[in-house]
GROMACS .gro file of N, CA and C in nm:
model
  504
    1UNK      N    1  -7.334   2.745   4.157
    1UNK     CA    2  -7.309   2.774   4.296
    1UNK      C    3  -7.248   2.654   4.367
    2UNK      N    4  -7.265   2.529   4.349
    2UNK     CA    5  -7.202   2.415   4.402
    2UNK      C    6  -7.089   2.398   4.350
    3UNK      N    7  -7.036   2.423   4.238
    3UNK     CA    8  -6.909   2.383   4.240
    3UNK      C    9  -6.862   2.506   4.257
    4UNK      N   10  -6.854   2.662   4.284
    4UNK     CA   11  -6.842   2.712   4.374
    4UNK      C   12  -6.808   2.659   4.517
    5UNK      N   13  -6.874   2.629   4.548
    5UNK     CA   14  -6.827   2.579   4.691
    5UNK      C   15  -6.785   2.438   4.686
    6UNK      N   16  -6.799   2.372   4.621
    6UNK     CA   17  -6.693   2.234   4.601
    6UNK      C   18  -6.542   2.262   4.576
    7UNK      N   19  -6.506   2.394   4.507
    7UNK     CA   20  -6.414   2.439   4.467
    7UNK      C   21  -6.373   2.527   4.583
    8UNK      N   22  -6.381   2.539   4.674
    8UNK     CA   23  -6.362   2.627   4.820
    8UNK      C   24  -6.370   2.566   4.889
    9UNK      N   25  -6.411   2.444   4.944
    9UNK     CA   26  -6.375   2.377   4.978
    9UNK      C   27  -6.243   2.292   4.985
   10UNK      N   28  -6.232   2.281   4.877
   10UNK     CA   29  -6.097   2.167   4.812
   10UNK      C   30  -6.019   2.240   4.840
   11UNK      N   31  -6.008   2.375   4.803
   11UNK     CA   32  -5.870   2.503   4.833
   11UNK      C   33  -5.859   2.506   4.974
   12UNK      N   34  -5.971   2.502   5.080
   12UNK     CA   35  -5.935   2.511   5.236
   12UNK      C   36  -5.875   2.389   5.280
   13UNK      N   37  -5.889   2.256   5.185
   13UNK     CA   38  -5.847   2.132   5.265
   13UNK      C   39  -5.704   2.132   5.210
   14UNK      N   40  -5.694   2.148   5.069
   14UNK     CA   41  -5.554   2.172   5.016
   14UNK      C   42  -5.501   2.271   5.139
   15UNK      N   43  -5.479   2.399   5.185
   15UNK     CA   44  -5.427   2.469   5.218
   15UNK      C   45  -5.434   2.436   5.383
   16UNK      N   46  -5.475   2.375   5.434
   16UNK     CA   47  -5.485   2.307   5.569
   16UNK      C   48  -5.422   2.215   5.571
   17UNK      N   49  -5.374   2.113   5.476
   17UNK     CA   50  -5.321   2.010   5.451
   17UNK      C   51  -5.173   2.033   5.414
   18UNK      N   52  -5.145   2.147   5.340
   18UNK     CA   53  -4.984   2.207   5.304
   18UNK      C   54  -4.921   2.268   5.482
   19UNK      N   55  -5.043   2.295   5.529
   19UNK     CA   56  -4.978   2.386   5.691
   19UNK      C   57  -4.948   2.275   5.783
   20UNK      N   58  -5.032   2.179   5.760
   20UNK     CA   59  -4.956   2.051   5.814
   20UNK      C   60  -4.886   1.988   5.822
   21UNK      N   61  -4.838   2.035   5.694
   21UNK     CA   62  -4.684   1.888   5.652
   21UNK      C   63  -4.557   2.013   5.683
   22UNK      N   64  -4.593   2.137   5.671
   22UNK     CA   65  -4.459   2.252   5.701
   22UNK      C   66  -4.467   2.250   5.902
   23UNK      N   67  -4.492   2.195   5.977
   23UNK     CA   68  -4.530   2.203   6.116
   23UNK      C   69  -4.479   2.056   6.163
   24UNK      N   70  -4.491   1.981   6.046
   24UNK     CA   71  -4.377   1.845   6.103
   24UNK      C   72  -4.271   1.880   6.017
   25UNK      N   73  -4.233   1.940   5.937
   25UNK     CA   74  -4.106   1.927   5.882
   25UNK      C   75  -3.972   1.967   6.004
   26UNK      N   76  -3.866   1.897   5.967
   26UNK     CA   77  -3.757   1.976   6.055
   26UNK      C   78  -3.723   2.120   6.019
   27UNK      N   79  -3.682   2.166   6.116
   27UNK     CA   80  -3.620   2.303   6.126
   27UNK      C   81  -3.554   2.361   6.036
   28UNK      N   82  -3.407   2.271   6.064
   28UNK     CA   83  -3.299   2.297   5.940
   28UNK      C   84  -3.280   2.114   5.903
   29UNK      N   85  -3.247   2.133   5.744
   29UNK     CA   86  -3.190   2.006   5.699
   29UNK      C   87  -3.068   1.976   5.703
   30UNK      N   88  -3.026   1.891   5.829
   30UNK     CA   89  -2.892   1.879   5.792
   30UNK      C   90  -2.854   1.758   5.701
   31UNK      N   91  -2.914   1.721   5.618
   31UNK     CA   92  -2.863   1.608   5.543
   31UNK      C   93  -2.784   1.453   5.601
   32UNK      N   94  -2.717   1.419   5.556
   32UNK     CA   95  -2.640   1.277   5.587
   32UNK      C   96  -2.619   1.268   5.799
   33UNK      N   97  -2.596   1.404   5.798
   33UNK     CA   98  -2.568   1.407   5.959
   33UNK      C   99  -2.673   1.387   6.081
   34UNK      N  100  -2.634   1.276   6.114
   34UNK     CA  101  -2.707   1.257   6.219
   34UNK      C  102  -2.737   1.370   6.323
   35UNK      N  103  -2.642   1.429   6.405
   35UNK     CA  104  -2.679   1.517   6.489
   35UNK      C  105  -2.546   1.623   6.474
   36UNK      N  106  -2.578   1.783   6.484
   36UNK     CA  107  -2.481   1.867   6.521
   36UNK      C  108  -2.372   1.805   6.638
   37UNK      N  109  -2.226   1.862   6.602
   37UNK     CA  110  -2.123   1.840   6.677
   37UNK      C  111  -2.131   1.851   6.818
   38UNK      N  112  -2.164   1.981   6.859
   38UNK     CA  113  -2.205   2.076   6.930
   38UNK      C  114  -2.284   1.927   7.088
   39UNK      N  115  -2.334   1.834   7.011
   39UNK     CA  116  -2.416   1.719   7.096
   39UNK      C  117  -2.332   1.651   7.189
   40UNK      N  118  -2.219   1.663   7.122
   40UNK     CA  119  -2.109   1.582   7.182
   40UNK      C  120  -2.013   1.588   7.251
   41UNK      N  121  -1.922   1.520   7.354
   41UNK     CA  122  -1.891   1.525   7.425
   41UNK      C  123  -1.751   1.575   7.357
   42UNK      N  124  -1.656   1.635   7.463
   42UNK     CA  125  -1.555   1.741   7.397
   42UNK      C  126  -1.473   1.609   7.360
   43UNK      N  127  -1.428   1.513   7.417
   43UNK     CA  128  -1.362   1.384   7.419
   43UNK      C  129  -1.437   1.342   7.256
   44UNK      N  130  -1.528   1.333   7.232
   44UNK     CA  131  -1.592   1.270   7.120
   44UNK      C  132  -1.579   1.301   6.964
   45UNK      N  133  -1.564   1.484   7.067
   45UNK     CA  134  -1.528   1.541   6.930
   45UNK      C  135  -1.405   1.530   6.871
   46UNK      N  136  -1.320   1.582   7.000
   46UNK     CA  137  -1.174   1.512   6.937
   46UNK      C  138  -1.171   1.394   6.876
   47UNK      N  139  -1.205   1.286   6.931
   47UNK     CA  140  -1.147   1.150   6.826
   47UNK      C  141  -1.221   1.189   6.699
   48UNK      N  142  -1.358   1.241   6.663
   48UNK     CA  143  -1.403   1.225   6.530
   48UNK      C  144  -1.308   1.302   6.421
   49UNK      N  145  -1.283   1.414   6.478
   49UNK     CA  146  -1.213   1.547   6.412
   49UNK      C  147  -1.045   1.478   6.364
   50UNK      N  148  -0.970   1.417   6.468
   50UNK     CA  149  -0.868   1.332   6.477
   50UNK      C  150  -0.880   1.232   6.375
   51UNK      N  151  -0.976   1.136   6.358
   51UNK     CA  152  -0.975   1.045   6.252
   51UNK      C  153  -1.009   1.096   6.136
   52UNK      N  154  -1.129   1.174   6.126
   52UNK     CA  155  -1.148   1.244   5.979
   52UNK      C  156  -1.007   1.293   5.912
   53UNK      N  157  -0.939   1.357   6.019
   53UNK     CA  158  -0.838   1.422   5.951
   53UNK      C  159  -0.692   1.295   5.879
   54UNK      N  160  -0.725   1.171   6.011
   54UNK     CA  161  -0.616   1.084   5.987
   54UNK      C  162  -0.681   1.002   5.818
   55UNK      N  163  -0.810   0.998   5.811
   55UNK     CA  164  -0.815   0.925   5.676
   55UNK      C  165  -0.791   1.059   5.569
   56UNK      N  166  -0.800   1.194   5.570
   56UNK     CA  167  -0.777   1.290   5.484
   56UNK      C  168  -0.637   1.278   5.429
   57UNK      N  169  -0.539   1.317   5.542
   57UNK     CA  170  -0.388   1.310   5.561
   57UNK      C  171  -0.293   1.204   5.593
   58UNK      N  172  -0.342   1.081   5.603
   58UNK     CA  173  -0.275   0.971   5.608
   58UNK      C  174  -0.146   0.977   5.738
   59UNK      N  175  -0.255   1.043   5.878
   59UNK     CA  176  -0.129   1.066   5.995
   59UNK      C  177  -0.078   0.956   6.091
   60UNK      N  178   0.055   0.974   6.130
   60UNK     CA  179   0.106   0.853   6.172
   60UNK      C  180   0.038   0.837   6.314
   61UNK      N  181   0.060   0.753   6.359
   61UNK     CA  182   0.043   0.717   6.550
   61UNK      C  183   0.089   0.857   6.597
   62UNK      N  184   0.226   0.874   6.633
   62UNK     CA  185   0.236   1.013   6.682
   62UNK      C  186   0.157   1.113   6.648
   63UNK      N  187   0.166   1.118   6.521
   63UNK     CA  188   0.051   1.267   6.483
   63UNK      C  189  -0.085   1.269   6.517
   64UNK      N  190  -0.127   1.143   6.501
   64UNK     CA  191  -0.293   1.094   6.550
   64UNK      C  192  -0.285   1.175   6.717
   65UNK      N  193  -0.235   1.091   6.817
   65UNK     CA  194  -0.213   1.157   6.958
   65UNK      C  195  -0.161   1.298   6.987
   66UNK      N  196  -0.103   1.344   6.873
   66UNK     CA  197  -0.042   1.462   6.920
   66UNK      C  198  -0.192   1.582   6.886
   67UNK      N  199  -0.276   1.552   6.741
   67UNK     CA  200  -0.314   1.586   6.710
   67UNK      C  201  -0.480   1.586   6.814
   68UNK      N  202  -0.456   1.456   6.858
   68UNK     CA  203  -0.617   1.428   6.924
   68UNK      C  204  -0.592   1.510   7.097
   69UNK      N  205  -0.496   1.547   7.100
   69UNK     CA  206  -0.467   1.632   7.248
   69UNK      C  207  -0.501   1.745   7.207
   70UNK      N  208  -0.433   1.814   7.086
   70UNK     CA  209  -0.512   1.940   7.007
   70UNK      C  210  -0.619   1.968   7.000
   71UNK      N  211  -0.684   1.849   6.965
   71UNK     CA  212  -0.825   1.880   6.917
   71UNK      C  213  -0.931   1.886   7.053
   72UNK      N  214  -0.873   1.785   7.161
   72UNK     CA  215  -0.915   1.817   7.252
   72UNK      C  216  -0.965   1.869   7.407
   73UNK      N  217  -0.801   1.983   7.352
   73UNK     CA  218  -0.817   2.097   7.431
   73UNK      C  219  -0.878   2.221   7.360
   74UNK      N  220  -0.885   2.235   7.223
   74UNK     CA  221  -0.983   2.283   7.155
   74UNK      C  222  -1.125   2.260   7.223
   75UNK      N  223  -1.183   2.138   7.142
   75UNK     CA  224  -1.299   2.119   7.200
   75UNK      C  225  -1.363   2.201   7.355
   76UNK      N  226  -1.271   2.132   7.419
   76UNK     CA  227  -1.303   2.180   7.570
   76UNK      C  228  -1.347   2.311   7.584
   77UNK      N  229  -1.242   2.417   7.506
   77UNK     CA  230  -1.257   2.565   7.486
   77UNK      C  231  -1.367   2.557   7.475
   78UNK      N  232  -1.370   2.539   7.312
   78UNK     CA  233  -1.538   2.599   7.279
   78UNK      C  234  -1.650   2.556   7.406
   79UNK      N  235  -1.657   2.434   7.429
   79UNK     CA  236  -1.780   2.395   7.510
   79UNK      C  237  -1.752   2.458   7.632
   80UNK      N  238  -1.656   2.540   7.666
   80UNK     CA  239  -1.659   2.620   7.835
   80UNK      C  240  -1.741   2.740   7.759
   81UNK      N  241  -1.692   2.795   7.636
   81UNK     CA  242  -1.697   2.914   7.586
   81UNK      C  243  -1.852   2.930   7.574
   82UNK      N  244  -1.880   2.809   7.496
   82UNK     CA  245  -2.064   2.801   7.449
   82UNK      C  246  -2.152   2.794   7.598
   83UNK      N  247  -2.082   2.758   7.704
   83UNK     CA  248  -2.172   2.694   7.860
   83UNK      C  249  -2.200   2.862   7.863
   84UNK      N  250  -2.044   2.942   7.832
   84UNK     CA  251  -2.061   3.067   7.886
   84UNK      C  252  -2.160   3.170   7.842
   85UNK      N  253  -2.172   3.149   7.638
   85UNK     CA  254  -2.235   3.265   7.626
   85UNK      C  255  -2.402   3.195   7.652
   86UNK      N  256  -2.381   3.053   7.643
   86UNK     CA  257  -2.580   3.057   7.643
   86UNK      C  258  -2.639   3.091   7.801
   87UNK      N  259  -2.498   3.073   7.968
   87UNK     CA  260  -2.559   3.135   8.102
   87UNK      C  261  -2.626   3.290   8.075
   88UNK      N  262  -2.486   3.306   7.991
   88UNK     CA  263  -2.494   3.515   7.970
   88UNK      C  264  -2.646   3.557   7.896
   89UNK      N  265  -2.656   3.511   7.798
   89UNK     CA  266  -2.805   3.485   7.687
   89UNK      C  267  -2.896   3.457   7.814
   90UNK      N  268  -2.920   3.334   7.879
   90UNK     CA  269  -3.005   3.354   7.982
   90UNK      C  270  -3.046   3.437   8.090
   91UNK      N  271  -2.936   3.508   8.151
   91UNK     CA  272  -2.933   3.609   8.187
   91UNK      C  273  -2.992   3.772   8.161
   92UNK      N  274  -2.962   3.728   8.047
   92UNK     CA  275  -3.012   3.883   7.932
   92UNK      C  276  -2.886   4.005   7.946
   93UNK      N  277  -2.778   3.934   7.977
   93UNK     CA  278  -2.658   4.025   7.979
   93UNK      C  279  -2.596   4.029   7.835
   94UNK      N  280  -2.626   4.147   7.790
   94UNK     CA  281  -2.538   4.186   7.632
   94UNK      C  282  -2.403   4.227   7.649
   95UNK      N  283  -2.327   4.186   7.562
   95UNK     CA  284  -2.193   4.223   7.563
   95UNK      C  285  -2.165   4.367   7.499
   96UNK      N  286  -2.099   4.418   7.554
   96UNK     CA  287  -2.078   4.542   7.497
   96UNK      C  288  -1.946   4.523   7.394
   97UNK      N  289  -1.909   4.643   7.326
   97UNK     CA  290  -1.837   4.658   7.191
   97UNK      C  291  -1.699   4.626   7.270
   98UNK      N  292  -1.647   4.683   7.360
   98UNK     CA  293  -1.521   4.597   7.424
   98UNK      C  294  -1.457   4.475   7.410
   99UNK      N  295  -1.590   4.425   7.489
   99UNK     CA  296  -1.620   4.265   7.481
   99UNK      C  297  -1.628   4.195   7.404
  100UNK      N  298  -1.732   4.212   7.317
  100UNK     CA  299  -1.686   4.171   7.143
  100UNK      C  300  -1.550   4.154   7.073
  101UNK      N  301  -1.468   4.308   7.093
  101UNK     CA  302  -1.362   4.266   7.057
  101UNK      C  303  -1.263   4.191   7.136
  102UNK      N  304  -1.285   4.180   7.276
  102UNK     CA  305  -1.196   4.094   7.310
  102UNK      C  306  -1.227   3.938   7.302
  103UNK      N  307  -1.311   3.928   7.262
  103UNK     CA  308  -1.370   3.792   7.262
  103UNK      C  309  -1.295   3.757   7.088
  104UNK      N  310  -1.335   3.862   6.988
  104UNK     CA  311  -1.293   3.804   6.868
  104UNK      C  312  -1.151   3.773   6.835
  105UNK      N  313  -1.063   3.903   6.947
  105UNK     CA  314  -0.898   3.896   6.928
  105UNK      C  315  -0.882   3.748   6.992
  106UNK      N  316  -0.945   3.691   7.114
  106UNK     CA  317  -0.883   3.561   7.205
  106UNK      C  318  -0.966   3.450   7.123
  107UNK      N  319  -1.039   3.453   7.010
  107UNK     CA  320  -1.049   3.324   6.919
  107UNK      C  321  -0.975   3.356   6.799
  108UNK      N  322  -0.914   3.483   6.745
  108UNK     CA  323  -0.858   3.502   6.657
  108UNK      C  324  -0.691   3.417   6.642
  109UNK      N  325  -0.704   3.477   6.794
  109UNK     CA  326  -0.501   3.441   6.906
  109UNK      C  327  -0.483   3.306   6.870
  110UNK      N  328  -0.655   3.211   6.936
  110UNK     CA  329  -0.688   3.067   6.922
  110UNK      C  330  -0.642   3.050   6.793
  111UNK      N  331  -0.676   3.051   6.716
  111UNK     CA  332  -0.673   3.022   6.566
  111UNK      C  333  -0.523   3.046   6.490
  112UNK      N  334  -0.488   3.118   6.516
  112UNK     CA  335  -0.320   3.159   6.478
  112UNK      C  336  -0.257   3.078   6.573
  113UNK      N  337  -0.269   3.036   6.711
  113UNK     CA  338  -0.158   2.906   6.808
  113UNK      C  339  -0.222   2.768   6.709
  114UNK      N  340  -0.336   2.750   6.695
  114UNK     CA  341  -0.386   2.618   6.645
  114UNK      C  342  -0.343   2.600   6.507
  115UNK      N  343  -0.255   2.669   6.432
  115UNK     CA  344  -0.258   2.692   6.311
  115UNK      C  345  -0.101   2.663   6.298
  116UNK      N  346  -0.041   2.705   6.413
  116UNK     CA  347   0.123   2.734   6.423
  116UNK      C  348   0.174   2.562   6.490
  117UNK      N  349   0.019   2.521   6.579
  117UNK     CA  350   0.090   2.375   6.648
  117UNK      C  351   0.068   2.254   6.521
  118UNK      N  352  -0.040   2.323   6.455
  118UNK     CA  353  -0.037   2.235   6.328
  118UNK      C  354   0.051   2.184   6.249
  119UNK      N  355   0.124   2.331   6.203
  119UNK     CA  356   0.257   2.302   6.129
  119UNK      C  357   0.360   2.259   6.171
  120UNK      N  358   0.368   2.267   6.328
  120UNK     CA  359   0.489   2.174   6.348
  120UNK      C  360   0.457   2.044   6.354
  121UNK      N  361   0.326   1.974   6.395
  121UNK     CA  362   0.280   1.839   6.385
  121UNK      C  363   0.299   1.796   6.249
  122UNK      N  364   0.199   1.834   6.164
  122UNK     CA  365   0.251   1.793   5.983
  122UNK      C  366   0.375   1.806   5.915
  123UNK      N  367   0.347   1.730   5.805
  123UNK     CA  368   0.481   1.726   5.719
  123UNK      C  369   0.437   1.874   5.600
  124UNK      N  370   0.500   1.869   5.517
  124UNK     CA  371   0.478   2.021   5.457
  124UNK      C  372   0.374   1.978   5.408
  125UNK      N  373   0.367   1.838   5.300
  125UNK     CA  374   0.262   1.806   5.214
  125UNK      C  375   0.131   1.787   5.307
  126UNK      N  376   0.144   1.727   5.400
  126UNK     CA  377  -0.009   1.741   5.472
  126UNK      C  378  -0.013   1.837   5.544
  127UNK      N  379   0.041   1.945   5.554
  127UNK     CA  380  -0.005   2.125   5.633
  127UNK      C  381  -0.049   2.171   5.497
  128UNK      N  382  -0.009   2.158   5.412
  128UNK     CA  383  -0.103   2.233   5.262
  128UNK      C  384  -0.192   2.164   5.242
  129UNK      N  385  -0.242   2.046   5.257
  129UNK     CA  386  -0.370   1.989   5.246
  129UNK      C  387  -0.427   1.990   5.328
  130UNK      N  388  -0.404   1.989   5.499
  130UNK     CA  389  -0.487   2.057   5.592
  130UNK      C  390  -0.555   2.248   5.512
  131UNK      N  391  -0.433   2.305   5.523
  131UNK     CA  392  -0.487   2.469   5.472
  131UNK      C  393  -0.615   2.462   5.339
  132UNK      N  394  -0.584   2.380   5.260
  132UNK     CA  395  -0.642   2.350   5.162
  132UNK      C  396  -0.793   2.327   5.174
  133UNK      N  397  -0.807   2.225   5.315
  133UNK     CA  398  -0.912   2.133   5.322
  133UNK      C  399  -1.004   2.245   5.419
  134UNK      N  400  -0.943   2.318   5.483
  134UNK     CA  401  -1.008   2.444   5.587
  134UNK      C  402  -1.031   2.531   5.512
  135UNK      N  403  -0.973   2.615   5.414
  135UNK     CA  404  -1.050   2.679   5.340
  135UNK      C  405  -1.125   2.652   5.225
  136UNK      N  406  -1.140   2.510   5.164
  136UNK     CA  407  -1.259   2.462   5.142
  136UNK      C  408  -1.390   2.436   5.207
  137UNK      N  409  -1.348   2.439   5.359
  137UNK     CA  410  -1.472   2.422   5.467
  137UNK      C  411  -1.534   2.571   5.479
  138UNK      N  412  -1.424   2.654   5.485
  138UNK     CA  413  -1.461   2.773   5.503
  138UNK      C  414  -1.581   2.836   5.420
  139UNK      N  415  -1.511   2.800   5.239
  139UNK     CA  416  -1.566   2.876   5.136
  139UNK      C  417  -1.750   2.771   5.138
  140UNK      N  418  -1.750   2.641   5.184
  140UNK     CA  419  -1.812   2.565   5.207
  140UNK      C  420  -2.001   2.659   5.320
  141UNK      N  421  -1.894   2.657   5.463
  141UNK     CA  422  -2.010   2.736   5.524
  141UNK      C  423  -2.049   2.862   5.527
  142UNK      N  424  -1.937   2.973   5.435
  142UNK     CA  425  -2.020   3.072   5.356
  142UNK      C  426  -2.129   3.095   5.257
  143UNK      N  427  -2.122   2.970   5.216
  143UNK     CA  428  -2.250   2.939   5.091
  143UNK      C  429  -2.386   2.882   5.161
  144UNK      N  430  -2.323   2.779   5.246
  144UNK     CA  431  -2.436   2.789   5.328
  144UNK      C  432  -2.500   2.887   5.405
  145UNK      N  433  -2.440   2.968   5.488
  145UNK     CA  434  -2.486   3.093   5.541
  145UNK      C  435  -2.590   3.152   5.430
  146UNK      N  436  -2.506   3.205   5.338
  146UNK     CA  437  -2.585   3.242   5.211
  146UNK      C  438  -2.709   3.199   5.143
  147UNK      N  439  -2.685   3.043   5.164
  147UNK     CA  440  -2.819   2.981   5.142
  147UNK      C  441  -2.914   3.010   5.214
  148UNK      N  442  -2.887   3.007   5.345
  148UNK     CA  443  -3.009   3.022   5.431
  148UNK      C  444  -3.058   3.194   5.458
  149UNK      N  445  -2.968   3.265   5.412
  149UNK     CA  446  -3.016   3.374   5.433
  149UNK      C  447  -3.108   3.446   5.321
  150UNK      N  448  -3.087   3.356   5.236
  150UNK     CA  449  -3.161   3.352   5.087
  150UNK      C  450  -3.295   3.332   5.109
  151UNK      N  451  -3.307   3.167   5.142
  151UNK     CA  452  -3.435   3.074   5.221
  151UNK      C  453  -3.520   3.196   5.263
  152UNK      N  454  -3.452   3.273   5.384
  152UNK     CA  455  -3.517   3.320   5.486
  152UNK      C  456  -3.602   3.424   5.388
  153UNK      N  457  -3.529   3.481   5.342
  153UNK     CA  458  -3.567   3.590   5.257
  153UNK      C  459  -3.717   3.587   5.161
  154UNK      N  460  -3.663   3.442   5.092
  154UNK     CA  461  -3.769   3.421   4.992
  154UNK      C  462  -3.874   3.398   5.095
  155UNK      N  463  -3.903   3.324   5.206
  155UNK     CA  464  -4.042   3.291   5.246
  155UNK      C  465  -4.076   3.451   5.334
  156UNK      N  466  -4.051   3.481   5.344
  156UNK     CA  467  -4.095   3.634   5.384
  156UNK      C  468  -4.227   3.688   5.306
  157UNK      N  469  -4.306   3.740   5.386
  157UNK     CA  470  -4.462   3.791   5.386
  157UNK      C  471  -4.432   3.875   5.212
  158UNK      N  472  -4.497   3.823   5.108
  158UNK     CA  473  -4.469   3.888   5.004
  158UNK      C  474  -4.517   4.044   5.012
  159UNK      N  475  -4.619   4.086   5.130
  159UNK     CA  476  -4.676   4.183   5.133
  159UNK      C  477  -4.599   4.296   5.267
  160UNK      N  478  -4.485   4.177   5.294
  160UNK     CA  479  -4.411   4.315   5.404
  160UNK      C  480  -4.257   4.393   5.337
  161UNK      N  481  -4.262   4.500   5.393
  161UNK     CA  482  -4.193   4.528   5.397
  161UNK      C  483  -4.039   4.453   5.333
  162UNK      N  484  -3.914   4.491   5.289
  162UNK     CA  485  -3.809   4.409   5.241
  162UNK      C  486  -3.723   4.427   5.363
  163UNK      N  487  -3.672   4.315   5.432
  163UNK     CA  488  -3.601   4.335   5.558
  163UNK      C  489  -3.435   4.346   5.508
  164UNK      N  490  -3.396   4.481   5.610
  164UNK     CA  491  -3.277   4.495   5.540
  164UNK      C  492  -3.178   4.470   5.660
  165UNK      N  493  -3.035   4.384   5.629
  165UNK     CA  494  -2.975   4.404   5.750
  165UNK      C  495  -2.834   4.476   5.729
  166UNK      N  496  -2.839   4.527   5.856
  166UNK     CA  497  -2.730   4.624   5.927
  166UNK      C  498  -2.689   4.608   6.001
  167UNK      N  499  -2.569   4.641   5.998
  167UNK     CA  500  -2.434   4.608   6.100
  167UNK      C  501  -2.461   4.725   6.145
  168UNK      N  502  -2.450   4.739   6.288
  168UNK     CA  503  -2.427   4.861   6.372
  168UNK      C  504  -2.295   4.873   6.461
   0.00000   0.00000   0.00000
């Protein structure tokens, strides 16, 4: 009977002791990165995005400036865009299916002008290693997505239900 309960014991301190260390852990791991982009100032982002790209592509003075005006009237976008949807989210105003699509055609539009001012800034060899290096990012945060939707999955109540998702 005592080691019975010596042994039930040890399992409640073990298992009190595992809920502790998952309650300080961080959220998500972002690895090497100090803080999401998203922290920073639209000005900030441009120069980082601007130099990453100048040690990738080896861009001249002109292209550096032409490119860091790009990047940060970009920037700006998104951070009016993000002020906008997290007021709307606070609000509790949902977008309807309209809206959606006009929101996806005017970052789609974004993306095809940002794509077109590119190529006239680069030389051919660094617009194919830009394309190159974006859809490596791309194929990059699909796996991640994937990862985490994996994560999510596996720690799920082994005793509920299998959560299924749907696009509506």
């Amino acid at each position: 009977m005592k080691k019975i309960m010596i042994l039930a014991l040890a399992f409640l301190s073990l298992n009190a002791f595992a809920q502790d260390q998952k309650d300080d852990a961080p959220r998500h791991d972002r690895g090497p990165k100090e803080r999401p982009m998203h922290d920073f100032t639209p000005e900030q982002m441009a120069t980082l995005q601007t130099k990453k790209m100048t040690l990738a592509l080896d861009l001249s003075d002109a292209q550096q400036k032409d490119i860091y005006n790009l990047n940060l009237n970009q920037a700006k976008a998104r951070k009016t865009q993000r002020e906008t949807f997290k007021a709307n989210k606070e609000k509790g105003v949902k977008l309807t299916e309209n809206d959606k699509y006009d929101h996806m055609i005017a970052r789609l539009d974004a993306q095809i002008a940002y794509k077109s001012k590119m190529k006239s800034i680069l030389k051919s060899d660094q617009y194919s290693a830009w394309v190159e290096n974006m859809a490596n990012k791309r194929h990059e945060a699909k796996d991640r997505m994937n990862n985490r939707k994996d994560r999510r999955h596996f720690q799920q109540d082994p005793n509920q239900e299998p959560r299924t998702h749907r696009r509506s």
